[in-house]
Each structure stands twice: as C-alpha cells, then as structure tokens.
Coordinates of C-alpha atoms and ligand atoms in Angstrom, one line a residue:
X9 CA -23.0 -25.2 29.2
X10 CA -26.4 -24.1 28.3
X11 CA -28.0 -20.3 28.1
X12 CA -29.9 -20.8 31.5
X13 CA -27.0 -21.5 33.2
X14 CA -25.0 -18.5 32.5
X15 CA -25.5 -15.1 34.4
X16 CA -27.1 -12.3 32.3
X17 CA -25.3 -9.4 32.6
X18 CA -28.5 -7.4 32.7
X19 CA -29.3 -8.7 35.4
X20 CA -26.5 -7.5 37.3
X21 CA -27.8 -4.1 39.0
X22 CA -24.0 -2.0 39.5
X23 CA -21.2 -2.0 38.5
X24 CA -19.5 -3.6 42.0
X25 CA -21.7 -7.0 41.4
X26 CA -20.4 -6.8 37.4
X27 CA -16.6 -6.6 39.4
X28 CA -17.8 -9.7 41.9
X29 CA -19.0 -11.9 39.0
X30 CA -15.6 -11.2 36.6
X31 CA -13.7 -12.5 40.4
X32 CA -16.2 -15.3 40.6
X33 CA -15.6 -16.3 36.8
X34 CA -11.6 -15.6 37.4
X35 CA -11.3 -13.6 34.5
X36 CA -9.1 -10.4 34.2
X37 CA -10.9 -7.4 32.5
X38 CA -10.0 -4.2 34.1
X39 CA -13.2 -2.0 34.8
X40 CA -13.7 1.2 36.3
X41 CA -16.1 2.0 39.3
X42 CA -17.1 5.4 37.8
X43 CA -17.4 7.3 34.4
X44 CA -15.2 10.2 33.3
X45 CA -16.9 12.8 31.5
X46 CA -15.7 15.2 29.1
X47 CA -12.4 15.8 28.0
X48 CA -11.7 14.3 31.2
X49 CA -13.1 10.5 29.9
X50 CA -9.9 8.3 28.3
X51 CA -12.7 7.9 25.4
X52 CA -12.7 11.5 24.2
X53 CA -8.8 11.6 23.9
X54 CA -7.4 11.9 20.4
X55 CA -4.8 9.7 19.5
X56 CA -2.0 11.2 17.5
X57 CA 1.0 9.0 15.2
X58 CA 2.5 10.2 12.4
X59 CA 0.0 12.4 9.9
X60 CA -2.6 10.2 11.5
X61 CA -5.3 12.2 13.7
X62 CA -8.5 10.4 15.4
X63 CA -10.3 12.8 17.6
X64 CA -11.4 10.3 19.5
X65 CA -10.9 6.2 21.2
X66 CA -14.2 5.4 19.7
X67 CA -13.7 3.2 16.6
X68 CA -17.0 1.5 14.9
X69 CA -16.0 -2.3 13.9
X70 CA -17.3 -2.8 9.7
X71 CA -20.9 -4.3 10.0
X72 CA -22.7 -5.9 7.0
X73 CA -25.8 -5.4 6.1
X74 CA -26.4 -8.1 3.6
X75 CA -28.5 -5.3 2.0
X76 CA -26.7 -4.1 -1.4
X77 CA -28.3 -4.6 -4.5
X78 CA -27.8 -7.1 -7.4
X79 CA -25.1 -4.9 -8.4
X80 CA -23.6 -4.1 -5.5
X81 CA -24.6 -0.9 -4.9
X82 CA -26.1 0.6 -1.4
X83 CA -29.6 0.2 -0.7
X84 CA -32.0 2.4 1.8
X85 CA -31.1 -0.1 4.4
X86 CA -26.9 0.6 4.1
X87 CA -27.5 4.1 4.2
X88 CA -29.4 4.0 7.0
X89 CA -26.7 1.4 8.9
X90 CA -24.1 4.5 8.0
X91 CA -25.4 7.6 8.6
X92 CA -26.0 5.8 12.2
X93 CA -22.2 4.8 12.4
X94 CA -21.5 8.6 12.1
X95 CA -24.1 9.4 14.3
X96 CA -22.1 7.1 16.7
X97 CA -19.7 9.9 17.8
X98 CA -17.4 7.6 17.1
X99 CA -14.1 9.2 15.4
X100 CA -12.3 6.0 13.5
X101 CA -14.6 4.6 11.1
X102 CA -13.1 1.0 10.3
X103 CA -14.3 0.3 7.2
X104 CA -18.0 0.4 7.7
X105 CA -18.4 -3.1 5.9
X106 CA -16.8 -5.8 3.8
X107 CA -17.1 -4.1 0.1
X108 CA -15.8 -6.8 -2.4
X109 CA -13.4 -6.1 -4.8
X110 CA -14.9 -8.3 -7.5
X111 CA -18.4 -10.0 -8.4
X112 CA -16.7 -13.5 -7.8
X113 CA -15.5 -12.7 -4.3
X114 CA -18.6 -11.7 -2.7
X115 CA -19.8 -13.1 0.5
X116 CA -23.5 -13.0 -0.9
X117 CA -25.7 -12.1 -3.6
X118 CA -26.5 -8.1 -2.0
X119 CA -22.9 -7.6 -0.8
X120 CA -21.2 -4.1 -1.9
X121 CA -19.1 -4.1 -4.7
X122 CA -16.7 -1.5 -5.5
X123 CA -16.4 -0.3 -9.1
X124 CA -17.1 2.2 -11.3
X125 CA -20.3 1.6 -11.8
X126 CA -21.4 1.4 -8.0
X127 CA -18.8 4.0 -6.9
X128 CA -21.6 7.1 -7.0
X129 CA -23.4 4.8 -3.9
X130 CA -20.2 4.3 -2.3
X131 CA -19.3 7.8 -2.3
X132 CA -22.8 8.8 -1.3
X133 CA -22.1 6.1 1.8
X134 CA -19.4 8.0 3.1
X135 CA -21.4 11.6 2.8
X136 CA -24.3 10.2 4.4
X137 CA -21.9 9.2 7.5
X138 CA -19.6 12.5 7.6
X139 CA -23.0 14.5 7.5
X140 CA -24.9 12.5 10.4
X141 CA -21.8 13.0 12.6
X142 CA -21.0 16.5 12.1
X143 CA -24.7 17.1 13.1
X144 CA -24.5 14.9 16.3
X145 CA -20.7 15.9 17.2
X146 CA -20.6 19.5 15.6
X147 CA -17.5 18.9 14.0
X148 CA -15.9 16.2 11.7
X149 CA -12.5 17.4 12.7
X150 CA -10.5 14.0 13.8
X151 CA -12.8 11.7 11.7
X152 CA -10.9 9.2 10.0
X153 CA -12.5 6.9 7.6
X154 CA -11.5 3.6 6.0
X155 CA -13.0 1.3 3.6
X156 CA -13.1 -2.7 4.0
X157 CA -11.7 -4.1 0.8
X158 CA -12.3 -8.2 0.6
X159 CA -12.3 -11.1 -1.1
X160 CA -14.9 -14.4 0.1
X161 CA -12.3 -16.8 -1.0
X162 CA -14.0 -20.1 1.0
X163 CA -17.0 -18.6 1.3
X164 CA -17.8 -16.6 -1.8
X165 CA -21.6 -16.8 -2.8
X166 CA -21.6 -14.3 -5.6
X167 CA -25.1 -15.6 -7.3
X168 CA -27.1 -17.4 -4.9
X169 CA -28.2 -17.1 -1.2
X170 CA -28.2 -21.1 -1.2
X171 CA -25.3 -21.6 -3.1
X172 CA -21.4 -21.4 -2.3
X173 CA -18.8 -20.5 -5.0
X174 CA -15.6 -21.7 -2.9
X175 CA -12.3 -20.2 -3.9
X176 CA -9.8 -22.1 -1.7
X177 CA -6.2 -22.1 -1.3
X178 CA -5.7 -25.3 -0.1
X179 CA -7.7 -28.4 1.3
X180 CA -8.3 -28.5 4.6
X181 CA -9.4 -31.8 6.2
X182 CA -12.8 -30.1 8.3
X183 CA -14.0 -27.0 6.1
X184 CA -14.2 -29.3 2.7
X185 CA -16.0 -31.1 4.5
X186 CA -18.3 -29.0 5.8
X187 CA -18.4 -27.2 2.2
X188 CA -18.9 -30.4 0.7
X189 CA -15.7 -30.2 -1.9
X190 CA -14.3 -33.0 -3.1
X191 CA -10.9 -33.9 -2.9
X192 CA -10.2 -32.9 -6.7
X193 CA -12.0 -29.1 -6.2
X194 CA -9.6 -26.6 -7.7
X195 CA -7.6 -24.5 -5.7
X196 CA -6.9 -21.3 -7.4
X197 CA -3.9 -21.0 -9.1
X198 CA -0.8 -18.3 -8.8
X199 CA -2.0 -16.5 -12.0
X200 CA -5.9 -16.0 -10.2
X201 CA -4.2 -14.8 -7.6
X202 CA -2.5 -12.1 -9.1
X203 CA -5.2 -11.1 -10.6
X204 CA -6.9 -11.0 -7.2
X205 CA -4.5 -8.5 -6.4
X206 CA -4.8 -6.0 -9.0
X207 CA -8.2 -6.1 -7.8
X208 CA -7.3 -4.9 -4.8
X209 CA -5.3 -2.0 -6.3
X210 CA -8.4 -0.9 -8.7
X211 CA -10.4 -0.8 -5.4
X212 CA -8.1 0.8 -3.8
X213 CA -7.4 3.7 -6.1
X214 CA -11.3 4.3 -6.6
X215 CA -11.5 4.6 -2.7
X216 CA -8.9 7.1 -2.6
X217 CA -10.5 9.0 -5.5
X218 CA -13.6 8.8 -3.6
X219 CA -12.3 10.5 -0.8
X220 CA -11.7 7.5 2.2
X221 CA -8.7 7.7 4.5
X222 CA -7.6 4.4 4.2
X223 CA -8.4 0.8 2.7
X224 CA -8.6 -2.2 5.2
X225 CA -6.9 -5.5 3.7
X226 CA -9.0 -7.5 5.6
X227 CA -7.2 -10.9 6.8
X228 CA -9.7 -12.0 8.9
X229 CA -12.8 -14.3 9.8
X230 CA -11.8 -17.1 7.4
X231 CA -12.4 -15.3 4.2
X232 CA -9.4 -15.2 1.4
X233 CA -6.8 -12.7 3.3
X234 CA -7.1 -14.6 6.4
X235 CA -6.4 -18.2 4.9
X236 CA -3.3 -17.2 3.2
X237 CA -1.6 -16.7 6.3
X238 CA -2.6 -20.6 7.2
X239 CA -1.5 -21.9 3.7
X240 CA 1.0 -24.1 5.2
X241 CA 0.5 -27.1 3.0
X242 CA 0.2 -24.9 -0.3
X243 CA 2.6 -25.0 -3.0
X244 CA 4.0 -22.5 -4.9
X245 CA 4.7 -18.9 -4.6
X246 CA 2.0 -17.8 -1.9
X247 CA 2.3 -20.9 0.5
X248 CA 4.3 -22.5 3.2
X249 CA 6.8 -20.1 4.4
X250 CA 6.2 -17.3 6.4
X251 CA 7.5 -14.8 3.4
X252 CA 5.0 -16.5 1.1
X253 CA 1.9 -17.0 2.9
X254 CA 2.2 -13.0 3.3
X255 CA 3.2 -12.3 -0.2
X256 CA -0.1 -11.5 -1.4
X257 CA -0.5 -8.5 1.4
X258 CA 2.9 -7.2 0.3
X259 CA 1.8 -7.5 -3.0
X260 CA -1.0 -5.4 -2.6
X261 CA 0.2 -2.8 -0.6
X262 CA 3.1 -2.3 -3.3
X263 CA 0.3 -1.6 -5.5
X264 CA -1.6 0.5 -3.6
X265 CA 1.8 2.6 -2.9
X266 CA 1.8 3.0 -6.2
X267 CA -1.8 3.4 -7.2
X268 CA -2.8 5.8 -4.5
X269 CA 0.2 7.2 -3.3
X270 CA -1.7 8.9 -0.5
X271 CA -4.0 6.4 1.0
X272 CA -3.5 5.2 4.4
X273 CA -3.5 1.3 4.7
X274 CA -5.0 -0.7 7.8
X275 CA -5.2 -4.5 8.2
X276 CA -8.1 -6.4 10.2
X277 CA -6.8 -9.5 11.3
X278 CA -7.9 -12.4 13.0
X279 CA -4.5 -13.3 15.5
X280 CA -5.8 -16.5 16.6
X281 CA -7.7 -18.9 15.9
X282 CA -9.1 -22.4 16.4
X283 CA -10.5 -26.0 15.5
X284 CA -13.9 -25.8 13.7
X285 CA -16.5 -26.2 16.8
X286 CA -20.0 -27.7 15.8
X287 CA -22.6 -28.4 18.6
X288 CA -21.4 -31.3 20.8
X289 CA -23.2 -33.9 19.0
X290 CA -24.0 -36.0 22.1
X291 CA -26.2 -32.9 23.4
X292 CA -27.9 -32.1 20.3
X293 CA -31.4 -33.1 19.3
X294 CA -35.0 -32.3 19.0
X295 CA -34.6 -29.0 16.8
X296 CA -32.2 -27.9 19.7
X297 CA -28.2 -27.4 19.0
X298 CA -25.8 -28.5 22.5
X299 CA -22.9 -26.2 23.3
X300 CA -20.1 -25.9 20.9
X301 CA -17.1 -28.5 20.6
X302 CA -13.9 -28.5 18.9
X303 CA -14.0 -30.5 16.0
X304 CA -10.8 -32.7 16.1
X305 CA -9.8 -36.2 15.2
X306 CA -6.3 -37.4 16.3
X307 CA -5.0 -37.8 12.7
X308 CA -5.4 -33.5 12.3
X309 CA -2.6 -33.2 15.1
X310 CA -0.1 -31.7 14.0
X311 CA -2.8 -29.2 13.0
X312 CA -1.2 -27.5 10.0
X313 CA -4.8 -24.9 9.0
X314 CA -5.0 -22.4 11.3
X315 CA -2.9 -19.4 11.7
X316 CA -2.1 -18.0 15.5
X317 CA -2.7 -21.3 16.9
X318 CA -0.9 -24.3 19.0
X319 CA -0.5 -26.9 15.9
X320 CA -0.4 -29.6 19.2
X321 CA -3.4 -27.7 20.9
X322 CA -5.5 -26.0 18.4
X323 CA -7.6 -24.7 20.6
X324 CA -5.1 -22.5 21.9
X325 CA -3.7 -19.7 20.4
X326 CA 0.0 -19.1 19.8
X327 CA 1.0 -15.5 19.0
X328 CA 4.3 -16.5 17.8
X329 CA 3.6 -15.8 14.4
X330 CA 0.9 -13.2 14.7
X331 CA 3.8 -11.2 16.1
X332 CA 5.9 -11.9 13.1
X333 CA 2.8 -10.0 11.2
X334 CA 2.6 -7.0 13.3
X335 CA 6.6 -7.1 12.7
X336 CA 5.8 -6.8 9.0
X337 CA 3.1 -4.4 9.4
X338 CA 5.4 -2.0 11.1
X339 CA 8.0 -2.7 8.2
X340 CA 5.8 -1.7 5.4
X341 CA 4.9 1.4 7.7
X342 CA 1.1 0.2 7.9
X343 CA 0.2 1.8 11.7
X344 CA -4.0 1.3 11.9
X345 CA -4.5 -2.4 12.7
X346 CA -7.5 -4.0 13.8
X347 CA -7.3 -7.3 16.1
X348 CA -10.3 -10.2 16.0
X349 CA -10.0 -13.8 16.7
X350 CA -11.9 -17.1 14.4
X351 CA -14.7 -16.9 12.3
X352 CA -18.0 -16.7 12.1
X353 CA -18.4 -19.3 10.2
X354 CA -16.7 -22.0 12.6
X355 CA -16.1 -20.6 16.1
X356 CA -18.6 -17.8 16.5
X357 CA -17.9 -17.7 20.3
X358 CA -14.4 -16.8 20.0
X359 CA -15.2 -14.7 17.2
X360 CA -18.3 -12.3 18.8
X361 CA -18.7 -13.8 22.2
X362 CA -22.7 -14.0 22.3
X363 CA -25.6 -15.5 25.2
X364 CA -27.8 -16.7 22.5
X365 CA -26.6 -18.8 18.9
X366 CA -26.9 -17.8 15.5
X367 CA -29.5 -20.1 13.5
X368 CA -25.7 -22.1 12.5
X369 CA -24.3 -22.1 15.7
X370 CA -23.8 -23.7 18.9
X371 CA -24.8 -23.1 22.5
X372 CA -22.0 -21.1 24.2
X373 CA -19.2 -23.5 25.1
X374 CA -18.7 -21.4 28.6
X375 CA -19.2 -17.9 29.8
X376 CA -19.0 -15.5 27.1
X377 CA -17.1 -13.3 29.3
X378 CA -13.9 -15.7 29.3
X379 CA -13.8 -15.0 25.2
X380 CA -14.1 -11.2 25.6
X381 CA -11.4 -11.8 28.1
X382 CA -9.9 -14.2 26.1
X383 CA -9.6 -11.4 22.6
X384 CA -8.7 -8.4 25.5
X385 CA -4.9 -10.2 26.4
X386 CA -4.6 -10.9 23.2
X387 CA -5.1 -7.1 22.5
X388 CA -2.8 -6.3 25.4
X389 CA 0.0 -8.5 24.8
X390 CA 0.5 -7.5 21.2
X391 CA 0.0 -3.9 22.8
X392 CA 2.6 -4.4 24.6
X393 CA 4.6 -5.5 22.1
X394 CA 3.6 -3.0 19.7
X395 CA 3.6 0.2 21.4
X396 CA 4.5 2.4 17.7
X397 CA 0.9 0.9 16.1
X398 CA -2.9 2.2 16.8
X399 CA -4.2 -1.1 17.4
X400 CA -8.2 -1.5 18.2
X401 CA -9.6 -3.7 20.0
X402 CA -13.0 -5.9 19.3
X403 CA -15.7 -8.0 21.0
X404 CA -16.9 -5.9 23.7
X405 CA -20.8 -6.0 23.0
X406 CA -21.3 -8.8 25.3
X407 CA -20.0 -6.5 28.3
X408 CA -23.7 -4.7 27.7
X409 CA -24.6 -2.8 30.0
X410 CA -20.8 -2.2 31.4
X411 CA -19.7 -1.8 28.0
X412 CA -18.6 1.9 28.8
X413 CA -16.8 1.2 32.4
X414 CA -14.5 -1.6 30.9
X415 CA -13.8 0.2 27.3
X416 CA -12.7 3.4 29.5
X417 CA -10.5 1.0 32.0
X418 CA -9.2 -0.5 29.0
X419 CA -7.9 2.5 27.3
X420 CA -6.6 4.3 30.9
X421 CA -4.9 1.1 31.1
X422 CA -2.8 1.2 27.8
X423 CA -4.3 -2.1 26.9
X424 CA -6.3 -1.2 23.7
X425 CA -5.7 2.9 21.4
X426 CA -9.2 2.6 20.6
X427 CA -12.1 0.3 21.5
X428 CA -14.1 -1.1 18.3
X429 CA -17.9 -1.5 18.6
X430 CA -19.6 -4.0 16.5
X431 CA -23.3 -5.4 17.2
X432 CA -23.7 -2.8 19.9
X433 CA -23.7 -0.1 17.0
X434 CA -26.7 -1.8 15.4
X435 CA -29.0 -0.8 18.5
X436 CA -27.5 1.8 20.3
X437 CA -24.2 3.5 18.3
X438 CA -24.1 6.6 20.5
X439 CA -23.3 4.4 23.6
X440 CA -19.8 5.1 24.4
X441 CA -20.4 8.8 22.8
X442 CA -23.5 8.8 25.6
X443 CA -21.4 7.4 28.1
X444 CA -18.4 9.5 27.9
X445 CA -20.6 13.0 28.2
X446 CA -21.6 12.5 31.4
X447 CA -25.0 11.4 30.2
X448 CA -27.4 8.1 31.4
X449 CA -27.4 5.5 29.6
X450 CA -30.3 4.0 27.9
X451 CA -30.9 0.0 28.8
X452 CA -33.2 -0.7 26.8
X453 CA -31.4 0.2 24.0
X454 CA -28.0 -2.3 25.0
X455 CA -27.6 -5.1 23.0
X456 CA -28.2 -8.6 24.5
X457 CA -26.4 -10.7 21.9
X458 CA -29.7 -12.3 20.7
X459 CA -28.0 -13.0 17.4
X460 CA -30.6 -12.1 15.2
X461 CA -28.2 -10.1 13.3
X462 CA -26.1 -13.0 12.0
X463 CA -29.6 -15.9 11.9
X464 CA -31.3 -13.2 9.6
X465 CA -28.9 -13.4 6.6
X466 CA -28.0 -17.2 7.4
X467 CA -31.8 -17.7 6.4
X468 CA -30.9 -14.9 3.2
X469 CA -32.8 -11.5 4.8
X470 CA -30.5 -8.7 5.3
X471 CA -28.8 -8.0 8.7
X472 CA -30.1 -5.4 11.4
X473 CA -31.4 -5.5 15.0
X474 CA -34.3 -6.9 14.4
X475 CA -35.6 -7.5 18.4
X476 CA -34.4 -3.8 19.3
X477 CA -34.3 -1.3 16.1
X478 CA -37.8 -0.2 16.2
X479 CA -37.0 0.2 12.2
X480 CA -37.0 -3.5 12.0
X481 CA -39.3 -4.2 15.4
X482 CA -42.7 -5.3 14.1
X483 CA -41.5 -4.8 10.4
X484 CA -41.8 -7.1 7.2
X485 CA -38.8 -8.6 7.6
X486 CA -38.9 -9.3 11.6
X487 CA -42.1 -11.5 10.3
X488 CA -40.0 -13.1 7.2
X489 CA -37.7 -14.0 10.2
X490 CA -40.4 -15.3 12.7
X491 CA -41.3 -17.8 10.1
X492 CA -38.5 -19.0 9.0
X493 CA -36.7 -19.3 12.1
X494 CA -39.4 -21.9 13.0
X495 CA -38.9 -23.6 9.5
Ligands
FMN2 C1 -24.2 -8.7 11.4 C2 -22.7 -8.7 11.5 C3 -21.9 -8.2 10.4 C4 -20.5 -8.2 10.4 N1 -19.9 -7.7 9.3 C5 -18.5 -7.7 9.4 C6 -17.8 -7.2 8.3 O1 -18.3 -6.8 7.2 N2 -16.4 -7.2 8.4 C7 -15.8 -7.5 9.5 O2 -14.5 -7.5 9.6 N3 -16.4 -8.0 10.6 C8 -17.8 -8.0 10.6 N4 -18.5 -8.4 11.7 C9 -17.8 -8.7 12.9 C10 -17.8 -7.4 13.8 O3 -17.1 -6.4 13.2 C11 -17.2 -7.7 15.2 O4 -15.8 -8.1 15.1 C12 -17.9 -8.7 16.0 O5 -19.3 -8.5 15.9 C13 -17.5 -8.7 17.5 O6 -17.6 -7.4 18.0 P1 -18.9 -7.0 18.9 O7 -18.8 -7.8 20.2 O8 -18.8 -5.5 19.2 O9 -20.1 -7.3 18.2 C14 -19.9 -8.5 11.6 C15 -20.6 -9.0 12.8 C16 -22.0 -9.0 12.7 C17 -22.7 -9.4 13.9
SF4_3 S1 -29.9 -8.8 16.9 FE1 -29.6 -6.9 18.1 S2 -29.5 -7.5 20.2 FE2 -29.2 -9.3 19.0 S3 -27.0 -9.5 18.7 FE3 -27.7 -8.4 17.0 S4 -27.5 -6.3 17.6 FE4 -27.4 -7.4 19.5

C-alpha cells in the first residue's frame, strides 16, 4: 500500500464520516459522537488502587529527545520537552524518557544518564514539569510521576551516532544480520548481567531520593528488558524457561524493594510482537522504500525470537505468555503497567502506527488505523483479564484529529484506565486536557505522523516536531534536516 492510497484522517470533516471510514476499514475502535466536559468527561476521572492516586486518565507516553549532553545530563531542549509534558494536564507522567542506567547501555551518544553526577539535571527535570503543570492545572494534586530506567542492550550506541555497541542475549537469525555480528559476537554473560541489575537498583534508589513516584523497568521496543523475555534459545540462568527469561525483572524489583523501600514500580512492555519487516524489496527503488514486509525465510519457522507471538505465524501475536507476565506482575504487587507492541527499530507500524516512514522505514503495510486497532484489543483483552492493574494504553496519535472522541470511548468503555499520548505530546500536549474542558480544538496543531521525529535522530539531530513546533519550524536544525534528508 502506498501513502496516496490511504485516507487522511484530516481530511475527514466530523466525526460521523471518521465512524463510516472505521465501518468501511472493518475495524473495531469505539468512538463517541460527542465530547464530555468537565468532571463530567471519563478523561478527568481519577483513578484510585491501593495508595496509588492519578487525578486524571491522561498519561504522557516517555518521549526521547536525543538531546542530553555528553554526560548525560539535560539540555535546554529536554527541559523544554518536560515542562510541556506537565503543561499537558496530563496526571500520570510515565517516565518522561528512556534514562540509562549506565554509559554502556545507552541508546545514543546524548541519551540521559542517571547518576550522581547528572542527578542535579534530573531532579531539575522533574521541577520543571511539576511547576509548568500546577501553573496550567492549578494544582499538582493527583500527579504521579515515574522515571524510565533502561538498558540498549541490541542497540546500545554509547560513543558514536554511527556506531552500534550491541549487547545481545542471544543470536537471532535476522537482527545479526541486520547489525552485522558475526556468528562468534559475545553474548553477555550471567555475571554482566548481574551487574546490569545492580544498575538498576543504583538508579533506582537515586530516583527515589530524587523525589519520582515510581521507576519504569522498561521491557519494551527491542532493547535489553524486552529481549529477555524472547531468550528462548539462551542458556544459563536467565534463558529458556518462562521463570528464567523473567529472572532478571524479579531480580531487580527484589532490589529495588530493598533499596527504595518506598518507590512504586511500573513495567512498559511490548505484549506482542513480530517478524522484522524491511520495505518489500520488489517495490523499492529509485531513493524510494515500498511498503513494509515481514522478513521471513521458511527455515525461521518454528520462530523461537519473539516474545507474544505465534512461533508458526510470527506475524501474529499470541498473548498466551504475555498473560503469564501480567500474572507475575500482579504477584510481585507491581499495579502501573504500560502496554506497546514491536519496535521501532523493526516494525515501526505496529509499534507507532504512522502515514508517512521514518528515514529507516517502510511505506505503511496497510491502513494505519488497523494497528491502532490492532494495540487497542490487545489493551482490552489483557483488560479484561486484568481488571486489579492500571494498565495504559498507547498508539493513539494516528487517530489525529479524533484523538479525543476515541480516548474518551475508550476509557467509558472499560477498555484502557488511562490513555497514553506519545508523538501527539510533541505538537500539541494540552489536547486531551483541551478537549476534555469543553474547549475547541486546535487543527493545526494535531500531529500528522510525518515522522520527522524518529528521521531526525536516525540522521544523529535530536528529536522534536520539527514540521509543527514553531521552536523547531524554520530553526537550525529543521535546515540540518532538510539537507540531509536529501543526502
Ligand atoms: C521521538 C520518539 C521518542 C520515543 N521515545 C520513547 C522512549 O524513550 N521510551 C519509550 O518507551 N517509548 C518511546 N517512544 C514511543 C512512544 O512512547 C509511543 O509508544 C509511540 O510513539 C506510539 O504512541 P503515539 O501513537 O502516541 O505516538 C518514542 C517515540 C517517538 C516518536
Ligand atoms: S514530527 Fe511532528 S507531526 Fe510528525 S510524527 Fe513527529 S510529532 Fe507528529
């Protein structure tokens, strides 16, 4: 399928034509005809469980800037990017972005790092925020704020923009390939992963001293959390079964328990996932990319790398064992879980459904709408399932300008606690906050998946709206980018 051929939801002038195209495409999304204002709008409700209080169903999805410094500390841009995620009116703050735990395990050279040394920035971060959203919200009661703690693993790239610093778990027959590791490249061993771990629990206790709600142990998008839960072919203490691909989150949480006795814990997870798609190869050609397509030879079925998935069909997911997860979530009394799909990396459009590719993408496969549909069941069925944890949901900023009537449908609906927004924070972050006081939205400001958010740091300039931000319209940078997207 090609860009042209899809129907731009801006485009679409009400609501009732949104509802006609959804029955057109045959894809469930619930969506309501009109807006609730006030305390009467399912967005302002607050959502109560255990000592846990969020004002509000508006949760803001972590974002990276690809802005820190060498050393990992904040830079203008970050503060900017957070002082605008409080200004969001949005009540759960999840993490605001991937903040390494060590030098070694970041995703690129201007990543956050959290240690001592950068932990004045961090703090600072997190003031900034708290600040901008009492001003825009008059109160910060209900604001609950977490901190994304991560390591790269596969794709670390501490040092360089241009060059990856792989820590792997295991070989996998696609991504090595695509990384360009041979078959002897280290996998890193039991002891580096304990020492991974206490990582975590330094992190962890310095973002408790610094005042966060919770830590996220992110296990998702293909970086190090994530591919221990598809370690099926590793050996050793931390692969193959169930109990030990998930031994190094219950190591880490024992830590933590121990280390910040009164930190809240969250986990962002990816429950399904796919086959690697690259752009069908047949339709490709003359500087243009065709639509994506799974990446699969006969000899990867069974398909033994991917966790959520169909190992006969990997393009399909199978919740079987995400469930098992959620199962040990509950056991280890973890409530605030965050639900994505893929990676960025290898299946973008399952990951942030999107009209236009990423500089190191693919041309949508199909409708964008059937992969915000597709993450939404998912959502609901482990809802359903789950009814004791807060669980958010992600990939709504393709639903644009009807953003707000599906996120409030969604909630009323019991399919989703709170509704995470992730690229549609970087051009207009008081949407939902907009939306659910009665007041007009602003369509100029809606995101239109352009993508120039994720091409900007593929080419090694930091992230940011860069067609809609008027900070970045007409800036420096949106020339760097010009350039070098024609490069
Ligand atoms: C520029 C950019 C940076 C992102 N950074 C992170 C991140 O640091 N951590 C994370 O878990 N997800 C990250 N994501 C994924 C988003 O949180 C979100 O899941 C995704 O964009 C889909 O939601 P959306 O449709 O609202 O954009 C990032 C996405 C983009 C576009
Ligand atoms: S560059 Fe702006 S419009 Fe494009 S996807 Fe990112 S946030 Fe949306």
């Amino acid at each position: 399928m090609s860009t042209s051929e899809i129907v731009r939801l801006g485009g679409l002038k009400n609501v009732g034509r949104f509802k006609d195209h959804l029955r057109i495409l045959g894809v469930n999304i619930p969506c309501d005809d009109e807006l609730a204002s006030g305390q009467q709008s399912p967005l302002r409700q607050p959502l109560v469980k255990g000592q846990l209080f969020i004002g509000n169903r508006i949760a803001v999805q972590p974002m990276e800037g690809w802005d820190g410094t060498a050393d990992g500390r904040p830079s203008e841009y970050t503060f900017r990017r957070w002082q605008r995620f409080g200004g969001s009116g949005g009540k759960l703050i999840w993490g605001g972005e991937a903040v390494a735990v060590s030098h070694e395990g970041r995703a690129n050279p201007n990543q956050l790092l959290l240690n001592e040394d950068t932990s004045v920035g961090v703090e600072r971060l997190r003031s900034v925020l708290v600040e901008e959203h009492r001003r825009v919200t008059g109160s910060d009661q209900g604001l609950i704020i977490g901190l994304q703690l991560t390591h790269s693993g596969r794709y670390s790239r501490p040092n360089s923009h241009q060059r990856g610093e792989p820590r792997i778990l295991y070989h996998h027959p696609i991504l090595d390939r695509r990384l360009k590791l041979p078959a002897d490249y280290p996998v890193l061993s039991d002891g580096e992963i304990r020492a991974i771990i206490e990582d975590f629990h330094r992190a962890a206790a310095l973002a408790w001293k610094l005042g966060f709600d919770f830590v996220d142990i992110k296990h998702c998008h293909g970086y190090l959390g994530h591919e221990f839960l598809s370690a099926y072919t590793r050996e050793g203490e931390y692969g193959g079964s169930f109990e030990n691909r998930t031994r190094f989150l219950r190591e880490i949480v024992e830590g933590i328990r121990s280390a910040a006795p009164g930190l809240a814990i969250g986990v962002r997870l990816s429950a399904f996932d796919t086959v690697p798609f690259q752009p069908n190869p047949k339709l490709s050609g003359n500087g243009k990319f065709g639509p994506g397509v799974a990446e699969l030879s006969p000899e990867c079925i069974p398909y033994r790398w991917g966790f959520g998935l169909n190992p006969f069909d990997p393009t399909q997911e199978d919740l079987s064992e995400p469930i098992l997860f959620l199962s040990l979530l509950e056991k280890l009394k973890i409530s605030l879980v965050n639900l994505t799909a893929g990676s960025p990396y290898y299946s973008p459009h399952i990951q942030r459904p999107a009209l236009f590719p990423p500089s190191d993408g693919y041309q949508p496969p199909r409708d964008p709408l059937i992969d915000v549909a597709r993450q939404m069941k998912m959502t609901r069925t482990l809802k359903q399932n789950f009814p004791n944890l807060i669980l958010v949901g992600s990939a709504y900023s393709y639903l644009q300008d009807f953003l707000p009537h599906v996120a409030q449908a969604a909630v009323r609906e019991g399919w989703v606690d709170a509704v995470g927004l992730g690229r549609m924070v970087l051009t207009y972050p008081e949407l939902l906050w907009d939306a659910s006081a009665g007041e007009a939205i602003q369509h100029k400001r809606i995101c239109r998946t352009f993508s120039d958010c994720t091409t900007a740091p593929r080419k090694g300039l930091p992230s940011g709206c860069y067609p809609l931000d008027d900070y970045y319209k007409g800036s420096d940078l949106a020339q760097q980018l010009k350039v070098l997207k024609k490069s």
